[in-house]
Amino acid sequence: MNRWNKTQNSLRNVGVAIAAYFAITFFAFLDRTIFIRLLSADYLGLNGLFSNILSMLSLAELGVGSAIAYSLYAPLDSGNISMVQAIMRLYKKIYCIIGSIVLLLGAALTPFLPWLIKDIPTDMPDIYTYYLLYVLNVGSSYFFTYKRTLIICDQKQYISTVTSTLSSILTSLLRMGILLLVHNYLFYLIVGIVATIGENIVISVMADRMYPYLRTKEIQSLPKETTICIRKNIYAMFCHKIGNVVVNCTDNLIISRFVGLAAVGLYSNYTLILSKVSGLLGKFFSSVTASVGMLALDKDKSHVEQVLYRMLFLNFWMYAFSCIGFFCLVQPFIRLWVGSEYQLSIWVVLVAVLNFYLSGMRQTVLTFRDAAGVFWYDRYKALIESAVNVVLSIPLAMKFGISGVLLGTIGSTLLVPFWYDGYILFRHLFHKGIGKYLRRQLFYGTLALAAGCITWYLCRQVSGGKIEAFLLQIVICIIVPNIMFFLVLCKSREWSYYRELFQDLWNKGKKKIKCKLFRDYRN
C-alpha cells in the first residue's frame, strides 16, 4: 500500500471519528444532565466507581488485543489470508476465555463492595444488583468484539466508528426515556447491557460479510515462530496492562475509600468532560494506528521518525489547546450546566489539567510503540509506574483529597513513563538517543504553559452576564492560544508539511469537482 493511500485511509478514519464524536458527546451530555436532575450525586459516584472496578477487571484481557493487532498488520498488507484466518481463530478462543474470567472474577468481588465505599448510602438497597449488571455488561462484550480488531487493522475503522456511534446514540435515547418515565437506575443499566450485546453482534455479522474467509472451518495452524512471538507480546502487554489499570483506574477507588462516594460523583462530571475531549483526540490516534503499523514495516526509518515528529506536532497542538480551554472554561460551564454546588476547587481543576496534558503528550510514542510491536523492551516499566503511583497517591489523598490523588498520578508519570516510553521507542525502533525528543517535549510544554497563563489572565478580565461572559471566554480560548502557537511554530518543518498536505488535498478536491462538473455538462 503506497503512502498516499495510507494517508487517505487515515484521513477518512479521522474524519468519520470526529463527526461521530460530536454526535456522541451531545447525547452523552444530555443523558448526564437528565441523570443529575433525576438521580442523586451518589448515583454518579456509583457509576464512576463501578467503571473503575471493571476497568481493573480488564486485566484479564492481558493486552491480547494490541498483541493480536500487531500480528495482523503484515499478513493483511501482504494478502496472506490463511495467516489472518489462523490468527483470528486464536483470537476468538482467547477472548471467549477472557470473557468467562471477567464474569467470574467480577461476581467474586461483590462481597468486597463495602470495603471500597466509605459510606454506602441507605437509599441504595440494590447496590449489589447494580454492580452485577455492570459486570455482565463488560464481560459479555468479549464474546463478539474480537472481529472488530480485524476491521480496524484493515484500515476501515470508520465502519466500526459509525456502528458504535449509532449504538451510543440509541442507547442514550433509551436511557433518557427510562429515566424520564420511571426514574429507575436498574432499567437504566439493563438498557446498556442490551446495547452492548447488540452492537457487538452487528459488528460480528458485518465482519463475516466483509471477510467471508472468517467462516471457513478448515484453518491451518499458526507457525511456531508466530505463536511464540504472539505469546511474547501478550506477556509484555500484560505487564503494561497492569500498570495502566493501576495508574488510570484506581483514582475513583482511592477517592471513594478516603474521601467519599459523593466526591466521586462531583469529580465524575469533570472526568466526563475530559473523557469526551480525550475520546475525540484519541480517535485521531486510534484512526492512524493501522497506518502507522503498515508504515513501521518500512525500512526507511528516517522517514518513520519524520512521521513521528509530525504526529507529535499535532499531538501537542490538540492537547495544549484542549487543556487551556478546559482550565479556563470548565468552572463556568459546570456552574451553568448543573449548578455551583457541583463545582470542585480550582486547584483540583489545575492538577487534573496537568495530569491530562502529561498523559496526552505520550500518545504519539504509545501509538508508534503499539503499531511497531515494541512491547517487550519496556514490559516492567508499567509495573514500576503503578507501584510509584499507589505509594504517592494514598498518603496524598489522605492529606489533600482529590488533588492529592491526581498529584500522585502526575508524580508517577513524570518519574517513570513520560521519558522512558520515548527512550525505548527511539532505542529499539530508530536506534538512536532520546535527546531531541525530550527537548521537543520541553519546548512544547513551555509554549503550552505560556499560552495557558495569558489565556487564563484574559478570561479573568471578562465581566457581565453569565451566558455572555462564558461565550466571550470561549472566543478568547479559541483565538489566543492558536495565534500564539501559530506565531511560534509557523516556521517549523511540521507546519510546512501540513500546509503542503492540505494544499494538495484542496487541489485534488477541486480537480474532482471540475471533472464531475465537466461530465455533467457533457451529459
Coordinates of C-alpha atoms in Angstrom, one line a residue:
M1 CA 0.0 0.0 0.0
N2 CA 1.6 3.3 -1.0
R3 CA 2.0 6.3 1.3
W4 CA -0.8 8.4 -0.3
N5 CA -3.3 5.6 0.2
K6 CA -2.3 5.3 3.9
T7 CA -2.8 9.0 4.3
Q8 CA -6.2 8.8 2.6
N9 CA -7.3 5.9 4.9
S10 CA -6.1 7.7 8.0
L11 CA -7.9 10.9 7.0
R12 CA -11.1 9.0 6.3
N13 CA -10.9 7.3 9.6
V14 CA -10.2 10.6 11.4
G15 CA -13.0 12.5 9.6
V16 CA -15.6 9.9 10.5
A17 CA -14.3 9.6 14.0
I18 CA -14.6 13.4 14.6
A19 CA -18.1 13.6 13.2
A20 CA -19.2 10.7 15.3
Y21 CA -17.6 12.2 18.4
F22 CA -19.7 15.4 18.3
A23 CA -22.9 13.3 17.9
I24 CA -22.0 11.0 20.8
T25 CA -20.9 14.0 23.0
F26 CA -24.2 15.8 22.5
F27 CA -26.3 12.9 23.6
A28 CA -23.9 11.9 26.4
F29 CA -24.2 15.4 28.0
L30 CA -27.9 15.3 27.5
D31 CA -28.0 11.9 29.2
R32 CA -25.8 13.1 32.1
T33 CA -27.9 16.2 32.5
I34 CA -31.1 14.2 32.9
F35 CA -29.2 11.7 35.2
I36 CA -28.2 14.5 37.5
R37 CA -31.6 16.1 37.6
L38 CA -33.4 12.9 38.4
L39 CA -30.9 10.9 40.5
S40 CA -28.5 11.9 43.3
A41 CA -24.8 12.6 43.3
D42 CA -24.3 9.3 45.0
Y43 CA -25.5 7.5 41.8
L44 CA -23.0 9.5 39.8
G45 CA -20.3 8.3 42.2
L46 CA -21.6 4.7 41.9
N47 CA -21.2 5.0 38.1
G48 CA -17.6 6.2 38.3
L49 CA -16.7 3.7 41.0
F50 CA -18.1 0.6 39.2
S51 CA -16.5 1.8 35.9
N52 CA -13.1 1.8 37.6
I53 CA -13.6 -1.6 39.2
L54 CA -14.5 -3.2 35.9
S55 CA -11.6 -1.4 34.2
M56 CA -9.4 -3.2 36.7
L57 CA -11.1 -6.5 35.6
S58 CA -9.9 -5.7 32.1
L59 CA -6.5 -7.0 33.3
A60 CA -8.0 -10.4 32.3
E61 CA -7.6 -9.2 28.7
L62 CA -3.9 -9.5 29.2
G63 CA -3.2 -7.0 26.4
V64 CA -4.2 -9.6 23.8
G65 CA -5.9 -7.0 21.7
S66 CA -2.8 -5.0 21.0
A67 CA -0.6 -8.0 20.5
I68 CA -3.0 -9.6 18.0
A69 CA -3.5 -6.3 16.2
Y70 CA 0.3 -6.0 15.7
S71 CA 0.4 -9.6 14.3
L72 CA -2.3 -8.8 11.8
Y73 CA -0.6 -5.9 10.0
A74 CA 1.9 -7.9 8.0
P75 CA -0.5 -10.6 6.7
L76 CA -3.1 -8.0 5.8
D77 CA -0.6 -5.9 4.0
S78 CA 0.7 -8.9 2.0
G79 CA -2.7 -10.5 1.5
N80 CA -1.9 -13.7 3.4
I81 CA -5.5 -14.8 4.1
S82 CA -4.5 -18.2 5.7
M83 CA -2.4 -16.4 8.3
V84 CA -5.2 -14.0 9.1
Q85 CA -7.6 -16.9 9.5
A86 CA -5.3 -18.7 11.9
I87 CA -4.6 -15.5 14.0
M88 CA -8.4 -14.7 14.2
R89 CA -9.2 -18.3 15.3
L90 CA -6.6 -17.9 18.1
Y91 CA -8.1 -14.5 19.0
K92 CA -11.6 -15.9 19.3
K93 CA -10.5 -18.7 21.6
I94 CA -8.6 -16.4 23.9
Y95 CA -11.4 -13.8 24.1
C96 CA -14.0 -16.4 24.9
I97 CA -11.8 -17.5 27.8
I98 CA -11.3 -13.9 28.9
G99 CA -15.0 -13.1 28.9
S100 CA -15.7 -16.0 31.1
I101 CA -12.9 -15.0 33.5
V102 CA -14.2 -11.4 33.7
L103 CA -17.7 -12.6 34.5
L104 CA -16.4 -14.9 37.3
L105 CA -13.9 -12.5 38.8
G106 CA -16.4 -9.7 38.7
A107 CA -19.1 -11.7 40.5
A108 CA -16.5 -12.9 43.1
L109 CA -15.7 -9.2 44.0
T110 CA -19.3 -8.5 45.1
P111 CA -18.8 -9.1 48.8
F112 CA -15.9 -6.6 48.9
L113 CA -18.0 -3.6 47.8
P114 CA -18.5 -2.2 51.4
W115 CA -14.7 -2.0 51.8
L116 CA -14.4 0.1 48.6
I117 CA -17.1 2.6 49.5
K118 CA -16.6 4.8 52.6
D119 CA -20.3 5.2 53.4
I120 CA -22.8 3.2 51.4
P121 CA -25.9 5.4 51.0
T122 CA -29.0 4.0 52.8
D123 CA -31.2 4.7 49.8
M124 CA -29.3 2.1 47.6
P125 CA -30.6 -1.3 48.7
D126 CA -29.9 -2.8 45.3
I127 CA -26.3 -1.8 45.1
Y128 CA -25.1 -5.4 44.6
T129 CA -27.6 -5.9 41.8
Y130 CA -26.3 -2.7 40.1
Y131 CA -22.8 -4.0 40.3
L132 CA -23.5 -7.4 38.9
L133 CA -25.3 -5.8 35.9
Y134 CA -22.1 -3.7 35.3
V135 CA -20.1 -7.0 35.4
L136 CA -22.5 -8.6 32.9
N137 CA -22.2 -5.6 30.5
V138 CA -18.4 -5.7 30.5
G139 CA -18.0 -9.5 30.4
S140 CA -20.4 -10.1 27.6
S141 CA -18.6 -7.8 25.2
Y142 CA -15.6 -10.1 24.9
F143 CA -17.6 -12.9 23.2
F144 CA -18.1 -10.9 20.0
T145 CA -15.9 -7.9 19.8
Y146 CA -12.7 -9.6 18.7
K147 CA -13.8 -9.3 15.0
R148 CA -13.8 -5.5 15.4
T149 CA -10.0 -5.7 15.6
L150 CA -9.7 -7.1 12.1
I151 CA -11.8 -4.3 10.6
I152 CA -9.6 -1.7 12.4
C153 CA -6.3 -3.3 11.4
D154 CA -7.5 -3.3 7.8
Q155 CA -7.7 0.5 8.0
K156 CA -11.5 0.5 7.9
Q157 CA -12.1 1.9 11.4
Y158 CA -14.7 4.3 10.1
I159 CA -17.1 1.2 9.8
S160 CA -16.6 0.4 13.5
T161 CA -17.0 4.1 14.4
V162 CA -20.3 4.5 12.6
T163 CA -21.7 1.4 14.2
S164 CA -20.5 2.4 17.7
T165 CA -21.9 5.9 17.2
L166 CA -25.4 4.7 16.2
S167 CA -25.4 2.3 19.1
S168 CA -24.3 5.0 21.5
I169 CA -27.0 7.5 20.4
L170 CA -29.7 4.9 20.5
T171 CA -28.6 3.8 24.0
S172 CA -28.6 7.4 25.2
L173 CA -32.1 8.0 23.9
L174 CA -33.4 4.8 25.5
R175 CA -31.7 5.6 28.8
M176 CA -33.1 9.1 28.9
G177 CA -36.6 7.7 28.2
I178 CA -36.2 5.3 31.1
L179 CA -35.1 8.0 33.5
L180 CA -37.9 10.4 32.4
L181 CA -40.6 7.7 32.6
V182 CA -39.8 5.6 35.6
H183 CA -36.7 7.2 37.3
N184 CA -35.2 3.7 37.6
Y185 CA -31.5 3.1 37.7
L186 CA -31.9 -0.6 37.4
F187 CA -33.6 -0.3 34.0
Y188 CA -31.0 2.3 33.0
L189 CA -28.3 -0.3 33.4
I190 CA -30.2 -3.1 31.6
V191 CA -30.5 -0.9 28.5
G192 CA -26.7 -0.6 28.5
I193 CA -26.3 -4.4 28.5
V194 CA -28.7 -4.9 25.6
A195 CA -27.0 -2.2 23.6
T196 CA -23.5 -3.6 24.2
I197 CA -24.5 -7.1 23.1
G198 CA -26.5 -5.8 20.1
E199 CA -23.7 -3.6 18.9
N200 CA -21.1 -6.5 19.1
I201 CA -23.4 -8.9 17.3
V202 CA -23.8 -6.3 14.5
I203 CA -20.0 -5.8 14.2
S204 CA -19.6 -9.6 14.1
V205 CA -22.1 -10.0 11.3
M206 CA -20.5 -7.2 9.3
A207 CA -17.0 -8.7 9.7
D208 CA -18.3 -12.1 8.4
R209 CA -19.7 -10.4 5.3
M210 CA -16.6 -8.3 4.7
Y211 CA -14.2 -11.2 5.2
P212 CA -16.1 -14.4 4.2
Y213 CA -13.0 -16.5 4.9
L214 CA -13.7 -16.0 8.7
R215 CA -16.5 -18.6 8.3
T216 CA -14.1 -21.2 6.9
K217 CA -13.8 -24.2 9.2
E218 CA -10.7 -25.7 7.8
I219 CA -7.9 -23.4 9.0
Q220 CA -4.2 -24.1 9.1
S221 CA -2.3 -23.9 12.4
L222 CA -0.1 -20.9 13.2
P223 CA 3.6 -21.3 12.5
K224 CA 5.5 -22.0 15.7
E225 CA 7.6 -18.8 15.4
T226 CA 4.4 -16.7 15.0
T227 CA 2.8 -18.3 18.1
I228 CA 6.0 -17.7 20.1
C229 CA 6.0 -14.0 19.0
I230 CA 2.3 -13.5 19.9
R231 CA 2.8 -15.1 23.4
K232 CA 5.9 -12.9 24.0
N233 CA 4.0 -9.8 23.0
I234 CA 0.9 -10.8 25.1
Y235 CA 3.2 -11.3 28.2
A236 CA 4.7 -7.8 27.6
M237 CA 1.3 -6.2 27.1
F238 CA 0.0 -7.9 30.2
C239 CA 2.7 -6.0 32.2
H240 CA 1.7 -2.8 30.5
K241 CA -2.0 -3.6 31.3
I242 CA -1.3 -4.0 35.0
G243 CA 0.4 -0.6 35.1
N244 CA -2.2 1.2 33.1
V245 CA -5.0 -0.2 35.1
V246 CA -3.5 0.7 38.5
V247 CA -2.5 4.2 37.3
N248 CA -5.6 5.1 35.4
C249 CA -8.4 3.2 37.1
T250 CA -7.7 3.5 40.8
D251 CA -8.3 7.2 41.2
N252 CA -12.0 6.8 41.9
L253 CA -11.3 3.8 44.1
I254 CA -9.0 5.9 46.3
I255 CA -11.3 8.9 46.3
S256 CA -14.3 6.6 47.3
R257 CA -12.3 5.0 50.1
F258 CA -10.6 8.1 51.6
V259 CA -12.9 11.0 50.6
G260 CA -16.4 9.6 49.9
L261 CA -18.8 8.4 47.2
A262 CA -20.3 11.9 46.8
A263 CA -16.8 13.3 45.9
V264 CA -16.5 10.6 43.2
G265 CA -19.8 11.9 41.9
L266 CA -18.7 15.5 41.8
Y267 CA -15.3 14.6 40.2
S268 CA -17.1 12.4 37.6
N269 CA -18.6 15.5 35.9
Y270 CA -15.1 16.8 35.3
T271 CA -13.9 13.5 34.1
L272 CA -16.9 13.1 31.8
I273 CA -15.8 16.3 30.1
L274 CA -12.1 15.3 30.0
S275 CA -13.1 11.8 28.7
K276 CA -15.1 13.4 25.9
V277 CA -12.1 15.5 25.0
S278 CA -9.8 12.6 25.3
G279 CA -12.2 10.5 23.3
L280 CA -12.1 13.0 20.4
L281 CA -8.3 13.3 20.4
G282 CA -8.0 9.5 20.9
K283 CA -10.0 9.0 17.7
F284 CA -7.1 10.6 15.8
F285 CA -4.5 8.2 17.3
S286 CA -6.6 5.1 17.0
S287 CA -7.6 6.0 13.5
V288 CA -4.0 6.3 12.3
T289 CA -2.6 3.3 14.3
A290 CA -3.2 0.8 11.5
S291 CA -1.4 3.2 9.0
V292 CA 1.5 3.6 11.4
G293 CA 1.6 -0.2 11.7
M294 CA 2.0 -0.5 8.0
L295 CA 4.5 2.4 8.0
A296 CA 6.6 0.7 10.6
L297 CA 7.3 -2.1 8.1
D298 CA 9.1 0.5 6.0
K299 CA 12.9 0.0 6.1
D300 CA 13.4 3.8 5.8
K301 CA 13.5 4.6 9.5
S302 CA 14.4 8.2 8.9
H303 CA 11.0 8.6 7.2
V304 CA 9.2 6.8 10.0
E305 CA 10.9 9.2 12.5
Q306 CA 9.9 12.2 10.5
V307 CA 6.3 11.0 10.6
L308 CA 6.6 10.6 14.4
Y309 CA 7.6 14.2 14.9
R310 CA 4.8 15.3 12.5
M311 CA 2.3 13.4 14.7
L312 CA 3.9 14.8 17.9
F313 CA 3.4 18.3 16.5
L314 CA -0.4 17.6 16.1
N315 CA -0.4 15.8 19.4
F316 CA 0.9 19.0 21.1
W317 CA -1.4 21.4 19.3
M318 CA -4.5 19.3 20.1
Y319 CA -3.8 18.6 23.7
A320 CA -2.4 22.0 24.6
F321 CA -5.4 23.8 23.1
S322 CA -7.8 21.4 24.8
C323 CA -6.1 21.7 28.2
I324 CA -6.1 25.5 28.0
G325 CA -9.8 25.5 27.0
F326 CA -10.7 23.1 29.8
F327 CA -8.9 25.0 32.5
C328 CA -10.4 28.4 31.6
L329 CA -13.9 27.2 30.8
V330 CA -14.8 24.2 32.9
Q331 CA -15.8 26.1 36.1
P332 CA -18.2 28.5 34.4
F333 CA -19.5 25.6 32.3
I334 CA -20.2 23.4 35.4
R335 CA -21.9 26.4 37.0
L336 CA -24.2 26.9 34.0
W337 CA -24.8 23.2 33.4
V338 CA -25.6 21.7 36.8
G339 CA -25.1 24.5 39.3
S340 CA -22.3 25.8 41.6
E341 CA -22.9 23.1 44.2
Y342 CA -21.4 20.6 41.7
Q343 CA -18.1 22.6 41.4
L344 CA -14.8 21.5 42.8
S345 CA -11.9 23.8 43.7
I346 CA -9.7 25.4 41.0
W347 CA -6.8 23.5 42.4
V348 CA -8.4 20.2 41.6
V349 CA -9.0 21.6 38.1
L350 CA -5.4 22.6 37.7
V351 CA -3.9 19.2 38.7
A352 CA -6.5 17.5 36.6
V353 CA -5.4 19.5 33.6
L354 CA -1.7 18.9 34.2
N355 CA -2.4 15.1 34.5
F356 CA -4.4 15.2 31.3
Y357 CA -1.6 17.1 29.4
L358 CA 1.2 14.7 30.5
S359 CA -0.9 11.7 29.7
G360 CA -1.9 13.2 26.3
M361 CA 1.7 14.1 25.3
R362 CA 2.6 10.4 25.5
Q363 CA 0.1 9.4 22.9
T364 CA 2.3 9.7 19.8
V365 CA 5.0 7.5 21.3
L366 CA 2.5 4.9 22.5
T367 CA 0.8 4.8 19.1
F368 CA 4.2 4.0 17.5
R369 CA 5.0 1.5 20.2
D370 CA 1.8 -0.4 19.7
A371 CA 1.9 -0.2 15.9
A372 CA 5.6 -1.2 15.7
G373 CA 5.2 -4.0 18.3
V374 CA 7.9 -2.7 20.6
F375 CA 6.1 -4.1 23.7
W376 CA 8.8 -6.4 25.1
Y377 CA 11.5 -3.9 26.0
D378 CA 9.5 -1.8 28.5
R379 CA 7.3 -4.5 29.9
Y380 CA 8.3 -3.8 33.5
K381 CA 8.0 0.0 33.2
A382 CA 4.3 0.0 33.8
L383 CA 4.7 -2.2 36.9
I384 CA 7.2 0.3 38.4
E385 CA 4.9 3.2 37.5
S386 CA 1.9 1.6 39.1
A387 CA 3.8 0.9 42.4
V388 CA 5.1 4.6 42.5
N389 CA 1.5 5.8 41.8
V390 CA 0.0 3.9 44.7
V391 CA 2.8 4.8 47.1
L392 CA 2.3 8.5 46.2
S393 CA -1.5 8.7 45.8
I394 CA -2.8 7.2 49.0
P395 CA -0.9 9.4 51.5
L396 CA -1.5 12.5 49.3
A397 CA -5.2 11.6 49.1
M398 CA -5.4 11.4 52.9
K399 CA -3.9 14.9 53.2
F400 CA -5.2 16.8 50.1
G401 CA -8.2 14.8 49.0
I402 CA -8.9 14.6 45.2
S403 CA -6.0 16.9 44.4
G404 CA -3.7 14.5 46.3
V405 CA -4.8 11.5 44.2
L406 CA -4.1 13.4 41.0
L407 CA -0.7 14.7 42.3
G408 CA 0.3 11.1 42.9
T409 CA -0.6 10.2 39.3
I410 CA 1.3 13.2 38.0
G411 CA 4.4 12.3 40.1
S412 CA 4.4 8.7 38.9
T413 CA 4.0 9.8 35.2
L414 CA 7.0 12.2 35.4
L415 CA 9.2 9.8 37.3
V416 CA 8.7 6.8 35.0
P417 CA 6.8 6.7 31.7
F418 CA 7.0 10.2 30.4
W419 CA 10.7 9.8 29.4
Y420 CA 11.1 6.1 29.4
D421 CA 8.4 5.4 26.7
G422 CA 10.4 7.6 24.3
Y423 CA 13.7 6.1 25.3
I424 CA 12.6 2.5 24.5
L425 CA 11.0 3.5 21.2
F426 CA 14.0 5.5 19.9
R427 CA 16.5 2.9 21.1
H428 CA 14.8 -0.1 19.5
L429 CA 13.0 1.3 16.5
F430 CA 15.2 4.2 15.4
H431 CA 18.5 3.0 17.1
K432 CA 19.3 6.5 18.5
G433 CA 19.1 8.6 21.6
I434 CA 16.2 10.4 23.1
G435 CA 17.7 13.9 23.4
K436 CA 15.9 15.5 20.5
Y437 CA 12.6 14.1 21.6
L438 CA 12.9 15.3 25.2
R439 CA 14.0 18.8 24.1
R440 CA 10.9 18.9 21.8
Q441 CA 8.6 17.9 24.7
L442 CA 10.2 20.6 27.0
F443 CA 9.7 23.2 24.3
Y444 CA 6.1 22.3 23.7
G445 CA 5.4 22.2 27.4
T446 CA 6.9 25.7 27.9
L447 CA 4.8 27.0 25.0
A448 CA 1.6 25.5 26.4
L449 CA 2.3 27.0 29.8
A450 CA 2.9 30.5 28.4
A451 CA -0.3 30.3 26.2
G452 CA -2.3 29.0 29.1
C453 CA -1.3 31.7 31.5
I454 CA -2.1 34.5 29.0
T455 CA -5.4 33.0 28.1
W456 CA -6.4 32.5 31.7
Y457 CA -5.5 36.1 32.6
L458 CA -7.6 37.4 29.7
C459 CA -10.6 35.2 30.6
R460 CA -10.4 36.5 34.2
Q461 CA -10.9 40.1 32.9
V462 CA -14.3 39.2 31.4
S463 CA -17.3 40.5 33.2
G464 CA -21.0 40.7 32.5
G465 CA -23.9 38.3 32.5
K466 CA -23.1 34.6 32.9
I467 CA -24.0 33.4 29.4
E468 CA -22.5 36.5 27.7
A469 CA -19.3 36.2 29.7
F470 CA -19.0 32.5 29.0
L471 CA -19.4 33.0 25.3
L472 CA -16.7 35.7 25.3
Q473 CA -14.4 33.4 27.2
I474 CA -14.9 30.7 24.6
V475 CA -13.8 33.1 21.9
I476 CA -10.7 34.1 23.9
C477 CA -9.8 30.4 24.4
I478 CA -10.2 29.7 20.6
I479 CA -8.3 32.7 19.4
V480 CA -5.4 33.4 21.9
P481 CA -3.7 30.0 22.2
N482 CA -4.0 29.2 18.5
I483 CA -2.5 32.6 17.5
M484 CA 0.4 32.0 19.9
F485 CA 1.0 28.5 18.6
F486 CA 1.0 29.8 15.0
L487 CA 3.4 32.6 15.7
V488 CA 5.9 30.4 17.4
L489 CA 5.5 27.3 15.1
C490 CA 4.8 28.7 11.6
K491 CA 8.5 28.3 10.6
S492 CA 8.7 24.7 11.6
R493 CA 9.1 21.8 9.2
E494 CA 6.0 20.2 10.6
W495 CA 3.9 23.3 9.9
S496 CA 5.2 23.4 6.4
Y497 CA 4.4 19.7 5.8
Y498 CA 0.8 20.1 6.9
R499 CA 0.3 23.3 4.9
E500 CA 1.5 21.5 1.8
L501 CA -0.6 18.4 2.6
F502 CA -3.8 20.5 2.9
Q503 CA -3.0 22.4 -0.3
D504 CA -2.6 19.1 -2.1
L505 CA -5.9 17.8 -0.7
W506 CA -7.6 21.1 -1.6
N507 CA -6.2 20.9 -5.2
K508 CA -7.2 17.3 -5.6
G509 CA -10.7 18.1 -4.3
K510 CA -11.1 21.0 -6.8
K511 CA -9.9 18.7 -9.6
K512 CA -12.6 16.1 -8.7
I513 CA -15.3 18.8 -8.6
K514 CA -14.2 20.1 -12.0
C515 CA -14.2 16.6 -13.5
K516 CA -17.7 16.0 -12.2
L517 CA -19.0 19.3 -13.5
F518 CA -17.4 18.6 -16.9
R519 CA -19.1 15.1 -17.0
D520 CA -22.4 16.6 -16.1
Y521 CA -22.0 19.3 -18.7
R522 CA -21.2 16.7 -21.4
N523 CA -24.2 14.6 -20.4

